[in-house]
Amino acid sequence: MKALIISWAGGEALRSLTQDRSILLLPVANRSLLEHQVALLTGCGIRELFVVAKRGAEEELGPILDSWEDLSYRFFTPVADNLPVVLDPATLVVLLGPLITDLDLARALAFHRERGAKATLILHAVRQHPRCSLVLTDGRGRVTRVLPRVPAGGEMARTAGGLYILEADLLPYLTEMLVAGKEEEICPRLLAAGIPVYGFPVDEYWLQLEDPAAYLQVHRDTLHGRTRLKPEGTELSPGIWCGRGVKLASGVRLEPPVILGDGVELKEGVRVAESVLGAGTYVDVGTEVLGSVLQDNCYLGKGVQARGIIMGEGTIVAGGAVLRPGILLAPQSVISRDSLLGGAFNHFSCLGD
């Protein structure tokens, strides 16, 4: 059994957080997205992995994959004629884009085999969504029809996207659509060719990290135990996870749930609530960080107020700045003293002197 991760698809609205690096390096609860996805795949016995990523990604992602024993992997660039050709018969799990899920993949694979399916779509519940198609199935789960849009009305419906189980001989047939992220074309093409396609309904946690709001949401869900993701660090007290070498000055207030990465330093009077702070982050006297996600090596000066924001790696925020909900700061951003920023996920990189 093998797996194919196509990192090229999806997550465009979060590209500023990874800049020119792979989206698979995006940290979620202080672990990379790739670590979470590989944990899902290896948990059901997958030991051979293909990764489609930009040229040079192997240098960034290879060391992460090397931490898994008995896992072999190969990298391919996102070119339609460059996907792996699986010569021997195999079942292939295909994972597209920045997906976080608690899916019981072993059950889905058993369903695929029991039905004798050539392709199984993992069907998750959605409300009306402009890019989602409604997938209809019969009593055994065989897909009978695909409607182009989930109908309006607010009721939940089943749609496919993000994860597929395919027999390997279908891969050349679907290569162009997979690489281009044209998921809406996959099922109609298979049905038109008379290929048996089944849908496996999933009720476990499922979230595509397609925009900043979803990125904040997955952290809130992880902090509150609504996913099975494991926060980085040791749970020192209920809802407080700390990495190695964390330094807490007197008067620091940690209001759970909170995740502090390795080497985080919080000075006197700092308040942190329902937030994730990446490794090496420094927070100066009297600053408040509420409902936010800070990536590695951020610096917040004295008296900063940060609420409901996303802060990229290496960001510097000078003292007295007020950062209101809906801000995404790109990595290496510099925000000047006493700045006032806010909005519906406005993107900033530099403000002030």
Coordinates of C-alpha atoms in Angstrom, one line a residue:
M1 CA 0.0 0.0 0.0
K2 CA 1.3 3.4 -1.0
A3 CA 0.4 7.1 -0.6
L4 CA 0.7 10.2 -2.7
I5 CA 0.8 13.7 -1.2
I6 CA 0.3 16.5 -3.6
S7 CA 1.3 19.6 -1.8
W8 CA 0.8 21.9 -4.8
A9 CA -3.0 21.9 -4.6
G10 CA -4.8 24.3 -2.3
G11 CA -3.8 26.7 0.5
E12 CA -3.1 29.7 -1.7
A13 CA -4.4 32.2 0.8
L14 CA -1.8 30.9 3.3
R15 CA 1.2 31.0 1.0
S16 CA 2.4 34.2 2.6
L17 CA 3.1 32.2 5.8
T18 CA 5.5 29.8 4.0
Q19 CA 6.7 32.3 1.4
D20 CA 8.9 30.3 -1.1
R21 CA 8.8 27.1 1.0
S22 CA 6.5 24.2 0.7
I23 CA 3.0 24.5 2.3
L24 CA 3.8 21.2 4.0
L25 CA 6.1 23.1 6.3
L26 CA 3.2 25.1 7.6
P27 CA 3.2 24.7 11.4
V28 CA 0.0 23.4 13.1
A29 CA 0.2 23.3 16.9
N30 CA 4.0 23.7 16.5
R31 CA 4.3 20.6 14.3
S32 CA 4.6 20.8 10.5
L33 CA 1.5 19.9 8.4
L34 CA 3.6 17.2 6.8
E35 CA 4.2 15.5 10.2
H36 CA 0.4 15.4 10.8
Q37 CA -0.3 14.0 7.4
V38 CA 2.4 11.3 7.5
A39 CA 1.1 10.3 11.0
L40 CA -2.3 9.7 9.4
L41 CA -0.9 7.6 6.6
T42 CA 1.6 5.5 8.6
G43 CA -1.0 4.9 11.2
C44 CA -2.8 2.5 8.8
G45 CA 0.4 0.7 7.7
I46 CA 1.5 2.8 4.7
R47 CA 5.3 2.6 4.3
E48 CA 5.9 3.9 0.8
L49 CA 5.3 7.6 0.0
F50 CA 5.4 9.8 -3.1
V51 CA 5.4 13.6 -2.6
V52 CA 4.7 16.1 -5.3
A53 CA 6.2 19.4 -4.4
K54 CA 8.2 22.2 -5.9
R55 CA 11.7 21.6 -7.1
G56 CA 14.2 21.6 -4.2
A57 CA 11.5 20.7 -1.6
E58 CA 13.3 17.4 -0.7
E59 CA 16.0 19.4 1.1
E60 CA 13.3 20.9 3.4
L61 CA 11.0 18.0 3.8
G62 CA 13.4 15.0 3.6
P63 CA 14.7 15.5 7.2
I64 CA 11.1 15.4 8.5
L65 CA 10.4 12.2 6.6
D66 CA 13.7 10.6 7.8
S67 CA 12.3 10.6 11.4
W68 CA 9.9 7.8 10.4
E69 CA 11.4 4.4 10.6
D70 CA 10.7 2.0 7.7
L71 CA 9.2 4.8 5.5
S72 CA 10.6 5.1 2.0
Y73 CA 9.8 8.2 -0.1
R74 CA 10.4 9.8 -3.4
F75 CA 9.9 13.4 -4.5
F76 CA 8.4 14.6 -7.8
T77 CA 7.9 18.1 -9.3
P78 CA 4.4 19.2 -10.1
V79 CA 4.5 18.4 -13.8
A80 CA 1.7 16.3 -15.3
D81 CA 4.0 13.8 -17.0
N82 CA 6.3 13.6 -13.9
L83 CA 4.1 11.7 -11.5
P84 CA 5.2 8.3 -10.4
V85 CA 4.1 5.3 -12.5
V86 CA 3.2 2.5 -10.2
L87 CA 4.0 -0.6 -12.2
D88 CA 2.9 -3.2 -9.7
P89 CA -0.8 -3.5 -8.6
A90 CA -1.3 -1.3 -5.6
T91 CA -3.9 0.7 -3.7
L92 CA -2.9 4.3 -3.5
V93 CA -4.1 6.9 -0.9
V94 CA -4.0 10.3 -2.5
L95 CA -3.9 13.4 -0.3
L96 CA -4.3 16.8 -1.9
G97 CA -3.4 20.1 -0.2
P98 CA -3.3 21.3 3.4
L99 CA -5.9 18.9 4.9
I100 CA -6.2 18.1 8.6
T101 CA -8.4 15.1 9.5
D102 CA -9.0 12.5 12.1
L103 CA -10.3 10.0 9.5
D104 CA -10.1 6.4 10.4
L105 CA -8.2 5.6 7.2
A106 CA -8.0 1.8 8.0
R107 CA -11.9 1.7 7.9
A108 CA -12.0 3.6 4.7
L109 CA -9.5 1.2 3.1
A110 CA -11.5 -1.8 4.3
F111 CA -14.6 -0.3 2.7
H112 CA -12.7 0.2 -0.6
R113 CA -11.6 -3.4 -0.7
E114 CA -15.0 -4.8 0.4
R115 CA -16.8 -3.0 -2.4
G116 CA -14.2 -3.9 -5.0
A117 CA -13.9 -0.2 -5.8
K118 CA -11.5 1.2 -8.4
A119 CA -11.9 4.6 -6.7
T120 CA -13.3 5.7 -3.3
L121 CA -14.1 9.3 -2.5
I122 CA -13.9 10.3 1.1
L123 CA -17.2 12.2 1.6
H124 CA -17.3 14.9 4.3
A125 CA -20.2 17.1 5.4
V126 CA -20.5 20.7 4.2
R127 CA -23.0 23.4 4.0
Q128 CA -23.5 25.5 0.9
H129 CA -20.1 26.2 -0.6
P130 CA -19.4 27.8 -4.1
R131 CA -16.6 25.2 -4.9
C132 CA -18.3 22.1 -3.6
S133 CA -20.2 19.5 -5.6
L134 CA -22.9 17.3 -4.1
V135 CA -22.1 13.6 -4.3
L136 CA -25.1 11.1 -4.4
T137 CA -24.7 7.4 -3.6
D138 CA -26.9 4.3 -3.5
G139 CA -27.4 2.0 -0.5
R140 CA -24.0 0.3 -0.9
G141 CA -22.2 3.6 -1.2
R142 CA -21.7 3.5 -5.0
V143 CA -21.6 7.0 -6.5
T144 CA -24.6 7.5 -8.8
R145 CA -24.5 11.2 -9.6
V146 CA -22.6 14.4 -8.9
L147 CA -24.4 17.7 -8.8
P148 CA -22.3 20.8 -9.7
R149 CA -23.1 22.7 -6.5
V150 CA -24.2 21.9 -3.0
P151 CA -27.8 23.3 -3.0
A152 CA -28.7 26.4 -0.9
G153 CA -30.8 26.1 2.2
G154 CA -28.2 25.6 4.9
E155 CA -28.6 21.8 5.2
M156 CA -25.6 19.5 5.4
A157 CA -24.6 17.6 2.3
R158 CA -21.8 15.2 1.4
T159 CA -19.0 16.3 -0.9
A160 CA -15.6 15.0 -2.0
G161 CA -12.2 16.6 -1.9
G162 CA -8.8 16.4 -0.3
L163 CA -8.4 12.6 0.0
Y164 CA -9.0 9.7 -2.4
I165 CA -8.3 6.0 -2.5
L166 CA -7.4 4.8 -6.0
E167 CA -6.2 1.7 -7.6
A168 CA -2.9 2.6 -9.1
D169 CA -3.8 1.9 -12.7
L170 CA -6.1 4.9 -12.5
L171 CA -3.3 7.3 -11.7
P172 CA -2.2 8.0 -15.3
Y173 CA -5.8 8.6 -16.2
L174 CA -6.2 11.3 -13.5
T175 CA -2.7 12.8 -13.5
E176 CA -3.5 16.1 -15.1
M177 CA -6.4 16.8 -12.8
L178 CA -4.6 15.8 -9.7
V179 CA -1.6 18.0 -10.4
A180 CA -3.7 21.0 -11.4
G181 CA -6.0 20.5 -8.3
K182 CA -9.1 20.2 -10.5
E183 CA -10.9 17.9 -8.1
E184 CA -14.3 18.8 -9.4
E185 CA -13.5 17.0 -12.7
I186 CA -12.3 13.7 -11.1
C187 CA -15.5 12.0 -10.2
P188 CA -17.5 13.0 -13.4
R189 CA -14.7 11.7 -15.6
L190 CA -14.6 8.3 -13.8
L191 CA -18.4 8.0 -13.9
A192 CA -18.4 8.8 -17.6
A193 CA -15.9 6.0 -18.2
G194 CA -18.1 3.5 -16.3
I195 CA -15.5 3.0 -13.6
P196 CA -16.9 1.9 -10.3
V197 CA -16.6 4.8 -7.8
Y198 CA -17.7 4.6 -4.2
G199 CA -18.2 7.2 -1.5
F200 CA -17.1 6.6 2.1
P201 CA -18.8 9.0 4.5
V202 CA -16.6 10.5 7.3
D203 CA -17.9 12.2 10.4
E204 CA -14.6 12.6 12.1
Y205 CA -12.8 15.9 12.2
W206 CA -12.1 17.3 8.7
L207 CA -10.7 20.8 7.8
Q208 CA -9.0 22.1 4.7
L209 CA -6.6 24.9 5.6
E210 CA -7.6 27.0 2.7
D211 CA -7.5 30.5 4.3
P212 CA -6.4 32.3 7.5
A213 CA -9.7 31.7 9.3
A214 CA -9.4 28.0 8.8
Y215 CA -5.8 28.2 10.1
L216 CA -6.9 29.9 13.3
Q217 CA -9.8 27.4 13.6
V218 CA -7.6 24.3 13.5
H219 CA -5.5 25.7 16.3
R220 CA -8.6 26.5 18.4
D221 CA -9.9 23.0 17.8
T222 CA -6.6 21.5 18.7
L223 CA -6.3 23.6 21.9
H224 CA -9.8 22.6 23.0
G225 CA -9.4 18.9 22.2
R226 CA -11.7 18.8 19.2
T227 CA -9.1 17.0 17.1
R228 CA -6.7 14.2 17.8
L229 CA -3.7 16.2 16.9
K230 CA -0.9 16.0 19.4
P231 CA 0.4 19.4 20.6
E232 CA 4.2 19.7 20.7
G233 CA 5.6 19.7 24.2
T234 CA 4.6 18.3 27.6
E235 CA 1.3 19.0 29.4
L236 CA 2.6 20.6 32.6
S237 CA -0.9 21.3 33.9
P238 CA -4.3 20.8 32.4
G239 CA -4.4 22.7 29.0
I240 CA -0.8 24.1 29.3
W241 CA 1.7 22.5 27.0
C242 CA 5.4 23.6 27.2
G243 CA 8.4 22.7 25.1
R244 CA 12.0 22.5 26.4
G245 CA 13.7 25.5 27.9
V246 CA 10.6 27.7 28.4
K247 CA 11.2 30.7 30.7
L248 CA 8.4 32.2 32.6
A249 CA 9.0 35.4 34.7
S250 CA 7.1 36.3 37.8
G251 CA 3.5 37.4 37.3
V252 CA 3.0 35.6 33.9
R253 CA -0.6 34.5 33.4
L254 CA -1.2 31.5 31.3
E255 CA -4.9 30.9 30.7
P256 CA -5.5 27.5 29.2
P257 CA -5.4 26.2 26.7
V258 CA -2.0 27.4 25.7
I259 CA 0.9 25.8 23.7
L260 CA 4.4 27.2 24.2
G261 CA 7.2 26.0 21.9
D262 CA 10.8 25.3 22.8
G263 CA 12.7 28.2 24.2
V264 CA 9.7 30.6 24.5
E265 CA 10.4 33.4 27.0
L266 CA 7.7 35.4 28.7
K267 CA 8.6 38.4 30.8
E268 CA 6.9 39.9 33.8
G269 CA 3.2 40.5 33.6
V270 CA 2.6 38.8 30.3
R271 CA -0.8 37.3 29.7
V272 CA -1.3 34.4 27.2
A273 CA -4.7 32.8 26.6
E274 CA -6.0 30.3 24.1
S275 CA -2.9 30.8 21.9
V276 CA 0.0 28.9 20.3
L277 CA 3.5 30.4 20.5
G278 CA 6.2 29.0 18.3
A279 CA 9.8 28.0 19.4
G280 CA 12.1 30.9 20.3
T281 CA 9.4 33.5 20.7
Y282 CA 10.1 36.4 23.1
V283 CA 7.3 38.4 24.7
D284 CA 8.2 41.4 26.7
V285 CA 6.8 43.0 29.8
G286 CA 3.0 43.5 30.1
T287 CA 2.1 42.2 26.6
E288 CA -1.1 40.3 26.0
V289 CA -1.5 37.5 23.4
L290 CA -5.1 36.3 23.2
G291 CA -6.6 33.8 20.7
S292 CA -3.6 34.0 18.4
V293 CA -1.1 31.9 16.6
L294 CA 2.6 33.0 16.6
Q295 CA 5.1 31.0 14.6
D296 CA 8.7 30.5 15.6
N297 CA 11.1 33.3 16.7
C298 CA 8.7 36.1 17.0
Y299 CA 9.5 39.2 19.1
L300 CA 6.8 41.3 20.9
G301 CA 7.8 44.4 22.7
K302 CA 6.5 45.9 25.9
G303 CA 2.8 46.5 26.2
V304 CA 1.7 44.9 22.9
Q305 CA -1.9 43.8 22.6
A306 CA -2.4 40.9 20.1
R307 CA -5.9 39.4 19.8
G308 CA -7.1 36.9 17.1
I309 CA -4.1 37.3 14.8
I310 CA -1.6 35.1 12.9
M311 CA 2.0 36.0 13.1
G312 CA 4.6 34.6 10.7
E313 CA 8.0 33.4 11.6
G314 CA 10.6 36.0 12.7
T315 CA 8.1 38.8 13.0
I316 CA 9.0 41.9 15.2
V317 CA 6.3 44.0 16.8
A318 CA 7.6 47.0 18.7
G319 CA 6.2 48.1 22.0
G320 CA 2.7 49.6 22.4
A321 CA 1.3 48.2 19.1
V322 CA -2.3 47.1 19.1
L323 CA -3.1 44.2 16.7
R324 CA -6.8 43.5 16.4
P325 CA -8.5 40.4 15.1
G326 CA -8.2 39.6 11.4
I327 CA -4.5 40.3 10.9
L328 CA -2.0 38.0 9.1
L329 CA 1.6 39.1 9.4
A330 CA 3.9 37.6 6.9
P331 CA 7.2 36.1 8.1
Q332 CA 9.9 38.6 8.9
S333 CA 7.3 41.4 9.2
V334 CA 8.3 44.6 11.2
I335 CA 5.6 46.6 13.0
S336 CA 6.6 49.9 14.5
R337 CA 5.9 51.2 17.9
D338 CA 2.3 52.2 18.9
S339 CA 0.9 50.9 15.5
L340 CA -2.8 50.1 15.4
L341 CA -3.8 47.4 12.9
G342 CA -7.0 45.4 12.3
G343 CA -9.3 44.0 9.7
A344 CA -10.7 40.9 8.1
F345 CA -7.4 39.1 7.6
N346 CA -5.5 42.0 6.1
H347 CA -2.0 41.0 5.2
F348 CA 0.9 43.2 6.5
S349 CA 4.6 42.9 6.2
C350 CA 6.1 46.2 7.2
L351 CA 4.7 49.3 8.8
G352 CA 6.5 52.3 10.1
D353 CA 10.2 53.3 10.2

